[in-house]
Amino acid sequence: MTASTTFGCDVANVVYERGQRQAFCGLAGIVWLHRKIQDAFFLVVGSRTCAHLLQSAAGVMIFAEPRFATAILQERDLAGMADCNQELDRVVAEVLGRRPDIKSLFLVGSCPSEVIKLDLNKAAERLSAQYQGRVQVFDYSGSGLDTTFTQGEDTCLLALVPHLPALPATERNLLILGTLPDVVEDQFTRLFTELGINTVHFLPPRRIEALPPVGAGTTLLLAQPFLGETARALQKRGATLLTAPYPFGVEGTLGWLRAATEAWGIAAERLDAVTAAPIARAQQALSRQRALLSGKRITFLPDSQLEIPLARFLARECGMELVEVATPFLERQLMAPELALLPAGVRLTEGQDLEAQLERLRTDRPDLTVCGLGLANPLEAEGLRTKWSIELVFSPVHGFDQAADLAELFARPLVRGALLQV
Amino acid sequence: MQLTLWSYEGPPHIGAMRIVTSMTGVHLVLHAPQGDTYADLLFTMIERRSQRPPVSYTSFQARELGGDTAELVKRTIQETFDRFRPQLILIGESCTAELIQDQPGALAQGMELPIPVLALELPAYTRKENWGASETFYQLVRGLLKSRVPAPGTERELRHSRARPLANLLGPTALGFRCRDDVVEITRLLDSIGVGVNVVAPLGASPQDVLRLPEADFNVCLYPEIADQTCDWLRRSFGQPTIKTVPIGIGAIHDFIAEIGRVAGIDVGTTVAPSSARMAWYSRSVDSTYLTGKRVFIFGDATHAVAAARMATEELGLMVVGLGTYAREFAREVREAAKRYGVEPLITDDYLEVEARVAEAHPELVLGTQMERHIAKRLGVPCAVISAPAHIQDFPARYAPQMGFEGANVIFDTWVHPLMMGLEEHLITMFREDFEFHEGAAPSHLGGMATRPALTAAVVPEEAAAEETPATTWAMEAEQELKKIPFFVRGKARRNTERFAQERGITTITVETLYDAKAHFGR
C-alpha cells in the first residue's frame, strides 16, 4: 500500500449479485468438523448426490473408518412420512451398532430432506431420548438451499448452543468460536494464559463431552467470520460479543487479542510485552513473503466468507492490490471492523452471478485469483494464476506464528508460475 | 433409507455430465440447488480437465423456492444458449429438482430455441451414474439420428469400394477408467488388422460426428455400461452389428480380433502380437511362479471385473476367491463368470457388504475400486485398482491403457506391484523372528509402515469368534504353530482347520489337527 491509500469501505458500495453460483453447500463442513470433534458421527439424511459430494470432497483421505455417512433416501421414503422416521431410527441403530465408541450423532439435513420437510429436529429429540446416557443426538441443516460452504459450521455449532452448560453467575470465561487447528488452539491458549486470561474455552470442542459453558460472564470472540447465527444464539444466552478484526496476520491477531484484553481489563503494556516477541518473529517471516506479493493484483471469488479478512491482510501486510473481493454472504455487523481496515473504494461483491463475474475477471486479469477447484484449472489454462480457496479452510492460518504461512499460501502459485519452464 | 459410507456410483445426473463433458458442441442445463456444482471438481480436479464442464446450473436456494423456479429455469436456458451457442442443449434435473417438479424439459421445448433441445429423465432415487450416462448417450444419439433411420425392410448398404472396414468406438467417456488411453490402444489394434475408426463417441465427439455414426460397418462396444443401449438401438435401426468382446487381457484381445474378423468379413488369421506385448512372457518367466494360486478378490464394474477374473486365472495363474460388481444392470455377466470360477457372485452396491465378503474370503490380493482400497487398507491386504470409481492417481499422465496389448503390460505391472516379492516372501516364512524383516512389515519396495495389525486386531478374532463353535478351541502349541504360517494365508489356514475340526467333532485343535487339515485341503 502506498502512503496515500485511505482505508475504510462503505457497505453501501457492496454490489449484490445473484445467478449461477459456484460454491459448496454446507455439507462440506463435515469434512473438517468430523476431524475436529473426535467423538462425533455425522449422518447426512439426503440423496446419492449428497453422499457423492462428501466422498468427492473427502475421498482422497483413506479412512480405516470414516465418521460420516449418508442415509440415502429411496423411492419408498418419498412416498410417506411416518415410514421415514422408522427408517431413520433403523439406520441410526445400524450406525451406532457399528461404532459403539461414538458419543454424539449429528443428523444433517440436506436439500432433499428439506424439500420433503422431514423433521430432523423431532427425530433428534426422539433419538436423544432413546439413547439417553449413551449418545447425544443433534440436528442441523447443511443443505445448499440454506447454507454455503462454511455456513455449515455455523448451523452445526448453532445446534450445540442450547446444550452448552450454564456458566455459574460469579464466573467469567473467554469463549473462542470457530474451528481452529489443534496447534493454533494451543498457541492461543498459551498467549491468553500469559496475558492473564485463564478460563479460555473453544467451540467446537475436541470432544462433545467437553462442551464449554456459557452465561452472562462469557466474553465471545470469533475466530472465524462465518458464524453469525451461532454468535447471536450465544448472545441470547448472555454472552458478550467482542468487536474485533479476525486473527489473520499480525494486525488482525493483535486487534483480536486486544479486544479480549480490553474486555478483561488487562493493561495495554502487558499486551505489548506478551506479543512483542511473536510479532517480531512474524514480521521477520512475513518480510520474505511480502517481497513476493507486494504490488501484485488479486481477485477473490466468493467461497467461504474468509475473503474480506484475508484481503485486508494481503493488502495491508503484504502490499497486494485488491481488484475485486467477493463473498458469498456479507454479515455487516460481524464484518464492520474488517471493512474499516480495507482500502477505500475496493470493489466488493456479495453473492454471485458466475458467468458475469468471470467476464470481469477476464477483463481485469489479476496476478492471482482465489477461487474454488471447479474453476482453478480452467482459469490456469486461460493463463490466470490461481490459489484454490478451500485450502484456506483446511490449513493452520490464524495467529502470529501462521501469518507467514498464510502469506506463503498466496505466494506459492506465483513462485511456481515463475519457476516452471515447461 | 440406505446407510451409505461410500457409494460406488454418483447420481444419474453425474452420468449425464460425463456424456456432455466428453463431447464438444453440447451443453447441459441442470436444474439443481446451490452446491451441486461440486460435480465440476470431478472433471477439473480428478481428471484435470482444463475447461469447465459444459454444464449450467440454476443454483436455486431456499428463497427461490417460494418464488418462480420455473422462470429461473427458463432464464438459465436462455442465458446458456446466448453465451455458449451450443449445437445441442440437454436439460436435466438433479435429485432435489426432481422433487419440486418444474418440468424443465417441457419448459425448454416451449422456448423454441433454434437448436435441438433434448429433455432427460434421470430418476435420481432409483437409478445411478452409469445408468444416467447410458441413458443420456442413448437419448442424444437417438434424438439426432431418429429422423435418418431407414424405413423398415431397407437393405443395408454394403461396404463397397472402401479398402478398410470402418468401426465406431462407443462408450469411452470423461471420468471413465483409463478411457483416454484405451481409445488410443484400440485404434492402434484395429489399424493393425486393417480396420479404420469412423467415430469415437461420446469422448471427443460433436453432434456432427454423431450424425456420421451410421457410416460405420459395425460398432465396437468398449464400455457396455455406457454404450450397450446405444449399440443395440444402432443395430436395430441401422443394421450395424455390435462387437461385444471387451479387449482387456491377452485372451480377450484374440477373441476380440476374431469377432471383428467374423463380423467384418476380413481375414485376421495372421494377426500377431506386437513385439511390445510382454505380458504373456512376463507371466511365464520363472519369477512369476510364486504368483500361482494366489488368492484374489475382484470387485468393480461388471466389464472390468469379468475381464480381471479371466486375466487373473488364465493369464496370471491366480485363484479367484471372490467376484462381484456394484452394477446391477450387468449382474448377469458377473453371475455367469462367477459360476466359471466356482465362487458365489456378489452383486451389491453396499460397501459394508463388500467389506464383510472380502474379510471372509481372506484374499492375498484385492482388485477393486477406490473403495476397495479403503477395505484393503483396513484389512492390511495388498490392493490394485481395476475399475471406476477411482481417484486422481488413477488418471495418470503416462500412457496407461487397460485394453489391448499395452493394457495387458500395464495390468501385469499394476497387479504384481503391491504383492511381496518372491524372495522376501520365502525369507519371512523361513525366519520368523527377524527383528526388521518380520511379517508385519510392508513389502519393502512399497516402504511405509506395517498395516497388518488392523487385520489381526479387528477382523480375524471377530470373525473367528463368530465361526467357531464354543466346542472347538485351540491348544496353545497349535496356536503357536499357526503363527508360523505366512500371514497372508494364515486366515485361510485358521478357517480350514476349524472347519476340519468341526466336521470331525474334534474339540481341541492340536498341532496334529493343524497338519491333518493342511494335508486334507492342500493348497
Short mmCIF file of N, CA and C in Angstrom, two decimals, chain B residues 360-453:
data_model
loop_
_atom_site.label_atom_id
_atom_site.label_comp_id
_atom_site.label_asym_id
_atom_site.label_seq_id
_atom_site.Cartn_x
_atom_site.Cartn_y
_atom_site.Cartn_z
N GLU B 360 -14.05 -62.22 4.82
CA GLU B 360 -14.38 -63.62 4.92
C GLU B 360 -13.55 -64.48 3.95
N ALA B 361 -13.25 -63.92 2.78
CA ALA B 361 -12.55 -64.70 1.75
C ALA B 361 -11.05 -64.78 1.98
N HIS B 362 -10.49 -63.97 2.89
CA HIS B 362 -9.06 -63.95 3.16
C HIS B 362 -8.21 -63.91 1.89
N PRO B 363 -8.42 -62.95 1.02
CA PRO B 363 -7.61 -62.92 -0.20
C PRO B 363 -6.19 -62.44 0.10
N GLU B 364 -5.28 -62.75 -0.83
CA GLU B 364 -3.92 -62.23 -0.71
C GLU B 364 -3.77 -60.98 -1.56
N LEU B 365 -4.76 -60.73 -2.42
CA LEU B 365 -4.74 -59.53 -3.26
C LEU B 365 -6.18 -59.13 -3.53
N VAL B 366 -6.46 -57.85 -3.43
CA VAL B 366 -7.79 -57.34 -3.77
C VAL B 366 -7.67 -56.50 -5.03
N LEU B 367 -8.48 -56.81 -6.03
CA LEU B 367 -8.55 -55.99 -7.24
C LEU B 367 -9.91 -55.33 -7.22
N GLY B 368 -9.93 -54.00 -7.12
CA GLY B 368 -11.23 -53.34 -6.97
C GLY B 368 -11.20 -51.90 -7.37
N THR B 369 -12.04 -51.13 -6.71
CA THR B 369 -12.16 -49.71 -7.00
C THR B 369 -11.46 -48.94 -5.90
N GLN B 370 -11.61 -47.63 -5.95
CA GLN B 370 -11.10 -46.76 -4.88
C GLN B 370 -11.63 -47.24 -3.51
N MET B 371 -12.88 -47.70 -3.49
CA MET B 371 -13.49 -48.12 -2.22
C MET B 371 -12.79 -49.36 -1.65
N GLU B 372 -12.41 -50.27 -2.54
CA GLU B 372 -11.73 -51.48 -2.05
C GLU B 372 -10.35 -51.14 -1.51
N ARG B 373 -9.81 -50.00 -1.92
CA ARG B 373 -8.56 -49.56 -1.30
C ARG B 373 -8.78 -49.29 0.18
N HIS B 374 -9.94 -48.72 0.52
CA HIS B 374 -10.26 -48.48 1.93
C HIS B 374 -10.35 -49.82 2.67
N ILE B 375 -11.07 -50.76 2.05
CA ILE B 375 -11.26 -52.07 2.67
C ILE B 375 -9.91 -52.75 2.85
N ALA B 376 -9.13 -52.76 1.79
CA ALA B 376 -7.85 -53.46 1.82
C ALA B 376 -6.91 -52.83 2.85
N LYS B 377 -6.99 -51.51 2.98
CA LYS B 377 -6.14 -50.86 3.97
C LYS B 377 -6.54 -51.31 5.36
N ARG B 378 -7.83 -51.33 5.60
CA ARG B 378 -8.33 -51.75 6.91
C ARG B 378 -7.92 -53.19 7.22
N LEU B 379 -7.96 -54.04 6.20
CA LEU B 379 -7.64 -55.44 6.41
C LEU B 379 -6.16 -55.75 6.25
N GLY B 380 -5.40 -54.76 5.77
CA GLY B 380 -3.97 -54.98 5.58
C GLY B 380 -3.66 -55.93 4.43
N VAL B 381 -4.45 -55.85 3.37
CA VAL B 381 -4.25 -56.73 2.22
C VAL B 381 -3.78 -55.87 1.03
N PRO B 382 -2.82 -56.38 0.23
CA PRO B 382 -2.40 -55.63 -0.95
C PRO B 382 -3.58 -55.42 -1.91
N CYS B 383 -3.55 -54.32 -2.63
CA CYS B 383 -4.71 -53.96 -3.46
C CYS B 383 -4.26 -53.21 -4.71
N ALA B 384 -4.95 -53.44 -5.82
CA ALA B 384 -4.74 -52.65 -7.02
C ALA B 384 -6.10 -52.24 -7.56
N VAL B 385 -6.14 -51.06 -8.22
CA VAL B 385 -7.41 -50.53 -8.72
C VAL B 385 -7.61 -50.98 -10.17
N ILE B 386 -8.80 -51.54 -10.44
CA ILE B 386 -9.09 -52.03 -11.79
C ILE B 386 -10.30 -51.36 -12.43
N SER B 387 -10.99 -50.52 -11.67
CA SER B 387 -12.27 -50.01 -12.18
C SER B 387 -12.63 -48.70 -11.50
N ALA B 388 -13.50 -47.93 -12.16
CA ALA B 388 -14.06 -46.75 -11.52
C ALA B 388 -15.00 -47.22 -10.42
N PRO B 389 -15.26 -46.46 -9.36
CA PRO B 389 -14.74 -45.12 -9.11
C PRO B 389 -13.26 -45.15 -8.72
N ALA B 390 -12.55 -44.19 -9.27
CA ALA B 390 -11.12 -44.11 -9.00
C ALA B 390 -10.78 -42.68 -8.61
N HIS B 391 -9.67 -42.53 -7.94
CA HIS B 391 -9.28 -41.17 -7.58
C HIS B 391 -8.19 -40.64 -8.51
N ILE B 392 -7.67 -39.47 -8.17
CA ILE B 392 -6.82 -38.72 -9.10
C ILE B 392 -5.62 -39.53 -9.58
N GLN B 393 -5.05 -40.37 -8.71
CA GLN B 393 -3.84 -41.11 -9.11
C GLN B 393 -4.14 -42.13 -10.21
N ASP B 394 -5.43 -42.45 -10.40
CA ASP B 394 -5.76 -43.37 -11.48
C ASP B 394 -6.18 -42.67 -12.76
N PHE B 395 -5.89 -41.38 -12.83
CA PHE B 395 -5.97 -40.65 -14.10
C PHE B 395 -4.57 -40.13 -14.38
N PRO B 396 -3.66 -41.05 -14.71
CA PRO B 396 -2.23 -40.72 -14.73
C PRO B 396 -1.82 -39.96 -15.98
N ALA B 397 -0.66 -39.31 -15.87
CA ALA B 397 -0.11 -38.58 -17.01
C ALA B 397 0.41 -39.55 -18.07
N ARG B 398 1.03 -40.64 -17.60
CA ARG B 398 1.66 -41.59 -18.54
C ARG B 398 0.58 -42.36 -19.32
N TYR B 399 1.03 -42.99 -20.39
CA TYR B 399 0.14 -43.85 -21.19
C TYR B 399 -0.17 -45.08 -20.35
N ALA B 400 -1.44 -45.29 -20.04
CA ALA B 400 -1.77 -46.38 -19.10
C ALA B 400 -3.10 -47.05 -19.46
N PRO B 401 -3.20 -47.62 -20.67
CA PRO B 401 -4.46 -48.27 -21.03
C PRO B 401 -4.67 -49.55 -20.23
N GLN B 402 -5.89 -50.04 -20.23
CA GLN B 402 -6.18 -51.37 -19.70
C GLN B 402 -6.43 -52.33 -20.87
N MET B 403 -6.83 -51.76 -22.00
CA MET B 403 -7.20 -52.59 -23.14
C MET B 403 -6.00 -52.83 -24.07
N GLY B 404 -6.11 -53.84 -24.90
CA GLY B 404 -5.09 -54.11 -25.90
C GLY B 404 -3.81 -54.65 -25.28
N PHE B 405 -2.78 -54.80 -26.09
CA PHE B 405 -1.55 -55.43 -25.63
C PHE B 405 -0.82 -54.57 -24.60
N GLU B 406 -0.78 -53.26 -24.82
CA GLU B 406 -0.12 -52.41 -23.83
C GLU B 406 -0.91 -52.42 -22.53
N GLY B 407 -2.23 -52.51 -22.65
CA GLY B 407 -3.08 -52.61 -21.46
C GLY B 407 -2.70 -53.81 -20.62
N ALA B 408 -2.44 -54.95 -21.28
CA ALA B 408 -2.05 -56.16 -20.55
C ALA B 408 -0.71 -55.95 -19.84
N ASN B 409 0.23 -55.25 -20.51
CA ASN B 409 1.51 -54.92 -19.86
C ASN B 409 1.26 -54.10 -18.59
N VAL B 410 0.43 -53.07 -18.75
CA VAL B 410 0.14 -52.17 -17.63
C VAL B 410 -0.48 -52.96 -16.48
N ILE B 411 -1.41 -53.84 -16.81
CA ILE B 411 -2.10 -54.60 -15.78
C ILE B 411 -1.14 -55.54 -15.05
N PHE B 412 -0.24 -56.18 -15.79
CA PHE B 412 0.72 -57.07 -15.13
C PHE B 412 1.50 -56.30 -14.06
N ASP B 413 2.05 -55.18 -14.46
CA ASP B 413 2.85 -54.38 -13.51
C ASP B 413 2.00 -53.93 -12.32
N THR B 414 0.79 -53.45 -12.61
CA THR B 414 -0.05 -52.86 -11.57
C THR B 414 -0.48 -53.89 -10.53
N TRP B 415 -0.83 -55.06 -10.99
CA TRP B 415 -1.34 -56.06 -10.05
C TRP B 415 -0.23 -56.70 -9.22
N VAL B 416 0.94 -56.90 -9.84
CA VAL B 416 2.01 -57.60 -9.15
C VAL B 416 2.71 -56.68 -8.15
N HIS B 417 2.73 -55.40 -8.48
CA HIS B 417 3.45 -54.42 -7.66
C HIS B 417 3.13 -54.47 -6.16
N PRO B 418 1.85 -54.51 -5.76
CA PRO B 418 1.58 -54.48 -4.31
C PRO B 418 1.92 -55.77 -3.57
N LEU B 419 2.19 -56.85 -4.30
CA LEU B 419 2.50 -58.12 -3.63
C LEU B 419 3.94 -58.13 -3.14
N MET B 420 4.16 -58.92 -2.12
CA MET B 420 5.52 -59.07 -1.63
C MET B 420 6.31 -59.88 -2.65
N MET B 421 7.54 -59.48 -2.92
CA MET B 421 8.33 -60.18 -3.92
C MET B 421 8.68 -61.58 -3.42
N GLY B 422 8.96 -62.47 -4.39
CA GLY B 422 9.16 -63.87 -4.09
C GLY B 422 10.21 -64.16 -3.02
N LEU B 423 11.41 -63.60 -3.14
CA LEU B 423 12.48 -63.91 -2.20
C LEU B 423 12.12 -63.44 -0.80
N GLU B 424 11.55 -62.25 -0.76
CA GLU B 424 11.16 -61.67 0.52
C GLU B 424 10.14 -62.58 1.22
N GLU B 425 9.21 -63.07 0.42
CA GLU B 425 8.18 -63.95 0.94
C GLU B 425 8.78 -65.22 1.53
N HIS B 426 9.78 -65.79 0.81
CA HIS B 426 10.43 -67.00 1.30
C HIS B 426 11.15 -66.75 2.61
N LEU B 427 11.90 -65.67 2.67
CA LEU B 427 12.72 -65.41 3.85
C LEU B 427 11.88 -65.17 5.08
N ILE B 428 10.74 -64.48 4.87
CA ILE B 428 9.87 -64.22 6.01
C ILE B 428 9.27 -65.50 6.54
N THR B 429 9.02 -66.45 5.63
CA THR B 429 8.49 -67.74 6.06
C THR B 429 9.55 -68.56 6.80
N MET B 430 10.81 -68.43 6.36
CA MET B 430 11.87 -69.25 6.95
C MET B 430 12.30 -68.74 8.32
N PHE B 431 12.40 -67.46 8.45
CA PHE B 431 12.93 -66.90 9.70
C PHE B 431 11.87 -66.03 10.34
N ARG B 432 11.20 -66.61 11.30
CA ARG B 432 10.03 -65.94 11.85
C ARG B 432 10.38 -64.79 12.77
N GLU B 433 11.59 -64.85 13.36
CA GLU B 433 11.83 -63.90 14.44
C GLU B 433 12.79 -62.78 14.06
N ASP B 434 12.96 -62.57 12.76
CA ASP B 434 13.82 -61.48 12.31
C ASP B 434 13.24 -60.16 12.78
N PHE B 435 14.08 -59.32 13.40
CA PHE B 435 13.52 -58.11 14.02
C PHE B 435 13.19 -57.02 13.01
N GLU B 436 13.81 -57.04 11.82
CA GLU B 436 13.48 -55.99 10.85
C GLU B 436 12.54 -56.50 9.77
N PHE B 437 12.72 -57.79 9.51
CA PHE B 437 12.14 -58.35 8.32
C PHE B 437 11.01 -59.27 8.72
N HIS B 438 10.07 -58.70 9.48
CA HIS B 438 9.03 -59.55 10.07
C HIS B 438 7.75 -59.45 9.25
N GLU B 439 6.82 -60.27 9.60
CA GLU B 439 5.62 -60.40 8.77
C GLU B 439 4.77 -59.13 8.74
N GLY B 440 4.88 -58.33 9.77
CA GLY B 440 4.05 -57.12 9.81
C GLY B 440 4.60 -56.01 8.93
N ALA B 441 5.88 -56.14 8.53
CA ALA B 441 6.48 -55.09 7.72
C ALA B 441 5.83 -55.10 6.33
N ALA B 442 5.58 -53.93 5.81
CA ALA B 442 5.01 -53.85 4.47
C ALA B 442 6.06 -54.32 3.48
N PRO B 443 5.64 -54.75 2.29
CA PRO B 443 6.62 -55.13 1.27
C PRO B 443 7.66 -54.03 1.13
N SER B 444 8.94 -54.43 1.09
CA SER B 444 10.00 -53.42 1.21
C SER B 444 9.97 -52.42 0.06
N HIS B 445 9.53 -52.85 -1.13
CA HIS B 445 9.54 -51.91 -2.25
C HIS B 445 8.43 -50.89 -2.12
N LEU B 446 7.48 -51.11 -1.20
CA LEU B 446 6.43 -50.12 -1.01
C LEU B 446 6.75 -49.16 0.12
N GLY B 447 7.79 -49.49 0.91
CA GLY B 447 8.17 -48.61 2.01
C GLY B 447 7.04 -48.50 3.00
N GLY B 448 7.06 -47.45 3.76
CA GLY B 448 5.93 -47.18 4.64
C GLY B 448 5.86 -48.09 5.82
N MET B 449 4.73 -48.01 6.49
CA MET B 449 4.57 -48.68 7.77
C MET B 449 3.79 -49.98 7.59
N ALA B 450 3.87 -50.79 8.59
CA ALA B 450 3.09 -52.02 8.60
C ALA B 450 1.61 -51.67 8.69
N THR B 451 0.81 -52.39 7.95
CA THR B 451 -0.62 -52.15 8.03
C THR B 451 -1.32 -53.36 8.61
N ARG B 452 -0.52 -54.40 8.85
CA ARG B 452 -1.09 -55.68 9.22
C ARG B 452 -1.94 -55.69 10.49
N PRO B 453 -1.53 -55.03 11.57
CA PRO B 453 -2.26 -55.19 12.83
C PRO B 453 -3.76 -54.99 12.73
#
